[in-house]
């Protein structure tokens, strides 16, 4: 994995357009929403949102963001690790675990003791010390599982 690098878009503005295209294509969310969100995250004084991509060479093979709300009813919880994605051909080699760990460490650096995520997956996040804490609802009214993890990794 020596050819793998995780970068912050905030610190690497040259990847802004590629990152916006990537997030939009993987999640089916309109390009202008990611353009607005990621673009404004680059200059805000707020610690959130932050967006990251995983590179193999100069090709994006994964992503995630740390955001204030992941479109779920639990507005009392943050930050959210969202938009976790690994390219299909790259799955099964521990890269998702690398992004999860990176996200927890970044949340810790930003001063957050806990980080949350929302998913309908069962069994994956538990392998990496994420604990199911509640059921919440997404913007479509569907239930979603809420997980939390400490941002302090030993």
Short mmCIF file of C-alpha atoms in Angstrom, two decimals:
data_model
loop_
_atom_site.label_atom_id
_atom_site.label_comp_id
_atom_site.label_asym_id
_atom_site.label_seq_id
_atom_site.Cartn_x
_atom_site.Cartn_y
_atom_site.Cartn_z
CA UNK A 1 0.00 0.00 0.00
CA UNK A 2 3.01 2.25 -0.39
CA UNK A 3 1.47 3.78 -3.51
CA UNK A 4 -1.67 4.81 -1.58
CA UNK A 5 -2.11 8.34 -0.25
CA UNK A 6 -5.06 9.99 1.52
CA UNK A 7 -5.25 13.73 0.98
CA UNK A 8 -7.42 16.55 2.26
CA UNK A 9 -9.07 18.53 -0.52
CA UNK A 10 -8.77 21.61 1.69
CA UNK A 11 -4.99 21.23 1.63
CA UNK A 12 -4.78 20.10 -2.01
CA UNK A 13 -6.99 22.46 -3.98
CA UNK A 14 -5.62 21.08 -7.24
CA UNK A 15 -7.89 18.05 -6.65
CA UNK A 16 -11.08 20.07 -6.10
CA UNK A 17 -12.66 19.47 -9.52
CA UNK A 18 -11.66 15.79 -9.61
CA UNK A 19 -13.03 15.29 -6.08
CA UNK A 20 -16.34 17.01 -6.87
CA UNK A 21 -16.73 14.82 -9.98
CA UNK A 22 -15.83 11.71 -7.99
CA UNK A 23 -18.21 12.26 -5.07
CA UNK A 24 -21.05 13.24 -7.38
CA UNK A 25 -20.60 10.20 -9.63
CA UNK A 26 -20.35 7.71 -6.77
CA UNK A 27 -23.31 8.97 -4.74
CA UNK A 28 -25.67 10.20 -7.47
CA UNK A 29 -25.94 13.61 -5.81
CA UNK A 30 -25.98 16.57 -8.20
CA UNK A 31 -22.57 17.97 -9.09
CA UNK A 32 -23.52 21.51 -8.00
CA UNK A 33 -24.26 20.34 -4.43
CA UNK A 34 -20.79 18.82 -4.02
CA UNK A 35 -19.22 21.79 -5.83
CA UNK A 36 -20.84 24.20 -3.38
CA UNK A 37 -20.14 22.10 -0.30
CA UNK A 38 -16.56 21.06 -1.01
CA UNK A 39 -15.70 24.43 -2.54
CA UNK A 40 -16.85 26.34 0.55
CA UNK A 41 -15.16 23.86 2.88
CA UNK A 42 -11.81 25.00 1.55
CA UNK A 43 -11.92 28.45 3.10
CA UNK A 44 -14.25 28.23 6.09
CA UNK A 45 -13.01 28.96 9.60
CA UNK A 46 -15.27 26.16 10.84
CA UNK A 47 -13.59 22.80 11.44
CA UNK A 48 -16.25 21.09 9.30
CA UNK A 49 -16.85 20.01 6.63
CA UNK A 50 -13.67 18.30 5.48
CA UNK A 51 -13.37 16.11 2.40
CA UNK A 52 -10.73 13.48 1.61
CA UNK A 53 -9.79 11.28 -1.30
CA UNK A 54 -7.63 8.19 -1.44
CA UNK A 55 -5.20 8.13 -4.33
CA UNK A 56 -3.32 5.34 -6.04
CA UNK A 57 -0.78 7.40 -7.90
CA UNK A 58 -2.91 10.29 -9.13
CA UNK A 59 -6.11 8.23 -9.59
CA UNK A 60 -8.87 8.56 -6.97
CA UNK A 61 -9.83 5.12 -5.67
CA UNK A 62 -11.76 6.09 -2.53
CA UNK A 63 -13.26 8.90 -0.52
CA UNK A 64 -14.98 10.12 2.61
CA UNK A 65 -16.01 13.34 4.30
CA UNK A 66 -16.36 14.61 7.84
CA UNK A 67 -19.54 16.66 7.95
CA UNK A 68 -22.02 18.19 10.39
CA UNK A 69 -25.05 16.16 9.29
CA UNK A 70 -25.47 13.15 7.05
CA UNK A 71 -29.11 13.88 6.12
CA UNK A 72 -30.42 11.95 9.12
CA UNK A 73 -32.80 12.82 11.95
CA UNK A 74 -30.11 12.73 14.65
CA UNK A 75 -29.14 16.39 14.46
CA UNK A 76 -27.72 16.14 18.00
CA UNK A 77 -24.74 14.06 16.82
CA UNK A 78 -21.64 15.15 14.88
CA UNK A 79 -19.25 14.92 13.14
CA UNK A 80 -20.41 12.33 10.65
CA UNK A 81 -18.07 10.21 8.60
CA UNK A 82 -19.95 10.19 5.29
CA UNK A 83 -19.58 9.24 1.64
CA UNK A 84 -17.16 6.40 2.41
CA UNK A 85 -16.42 4.73 -0.89
CA UNK A 86 -13.81 2.36 -2.29
CA UNK A 87 -13.71 1.45 -5.97
CA UNK A 88 -15.10 -2.05 -6.54
CA UNK A 89 -11.86 -3.41 -7.97
CA UNK A 90 -9.97 -2.14 -4.89
CA UNK A 91 -12.29 -3.69 -2.29
CA UNK A 92 -11.18 -6.54 -0.05
CA UNK A 93 -7.67 -5.23 0.53
CA UNK A 94 -8.26 -3.20 3.71
CA UNK A 95 -8.54 0.20 2.06
CA UNK A 96 -11.96 0.89 3.61
CA UNK A 97 -10.45 0.21 7.03
CA UNK A 98 -7.66 2.69 6.22
CA UNK A 99 -10.21 5.39 5.39
CA UNK A 100 -12.20 4.66 8.57
CA UNK A 101 -9.06 4.93 10.70
CA UNK A 102 -7.97 8.09 8.88
CA UNK A 103 -11.38 9.65 9.49
CA UNK A 104 -11.26 8.88 13.21
CA UNK A 105 -7.77 10.37 13.50
CA UNK A 106 -8.80 13.48 11.56
CA UNK A 107 -11.83 13.93 13.83
CA UNK A 108 -9.51 13.69 16.84
CA UNK A 109 -7.14 16.31 15.37
CA UNK A 110 -10.16 18.59 14.90
CA UNK A 111 -11.08 18.18 18.59
CA UNK A 112 -13.99 15.76 18.31
CA UNK A 113 -13.90 12.86 20.81
CA UNK A 114 -16.45 10.76 18.90
CA UNK A 115 -17.40 10.32 15.27
CA UNK A 116 -20.64 8.91 13.84
CA UNK A 117 -21.85 7.28 10.67
CA UNK A 118 -25.17 6.24 9.22
CA UNK A 119 -25.57 3.08 7.14
CA UNK A 120 -27.78 0.18 6.23
CA UNK A 121 -24.79 -2.21 6.30
CA UNK A 122 -24.56 -4.69 9.15
CA UNK A 123 -21.38 -6.47 10.17
CA UNK A 124 -18.81 -4.31 8.37
CA UNK A 125 -18.25 -1.38 10.71
CA UNK A 126 -18.34 -3.55 13.82
CA UNK A 127 -15.09 -5.18 12.65
CA UNK A 128 -13.39 -1.80 13.05
CA UNK A 129 -14.62 -0.88 16.55
CA UNK A 130 -17.73 1.02 15.49
CA UNK A 131 -20.67 0.41 17.81
CA UNK A 132 -24.32 0.47 16.81
CA UNK A 133 -26.08 3.02 19.04
CA UNK A 134 -29.47 3.80 17.53
CA UNK A 135 -31.85 3.78 14.62
CA UNK A 136 -32.59 7.11 12.96
CA UNK A 137 -34.37 8.24 9.80
CA UNK A 138 -33.06 9.59 6.53
CA UNK A 139 -34.67 12.32 4.43
CA UNK A 140 -36.85 9.76 2.68
CA UNK A 141 -38.23 8.58 6.02
CA UNK A 142 -36.40 5.23 5.85
CA UNK A 143 -34.68 3.89 8.95
CA UNK A 144 -30.90 3.86 9.07
CA UNK A 145 -28.41 2.46 11.54
CA UNK A 146 -26.27 4.91 13.53
CA UNK A 147 -22.77 3.90 14.64
CA UNK A 148 -20.22 5.69 16.79
CA UNK A 149 -16.50 5.30 17.35
CA UNK A 150 -13.96 7.02 19.50
CA UNK A 151 -11.70 9.35 17.57
CA UNK A 152 -8.80 8.34 19.79
CA UNK A 153 -7.06 5.36 18.22
CA UNK A 154 -4.14 3.74 20.02
#
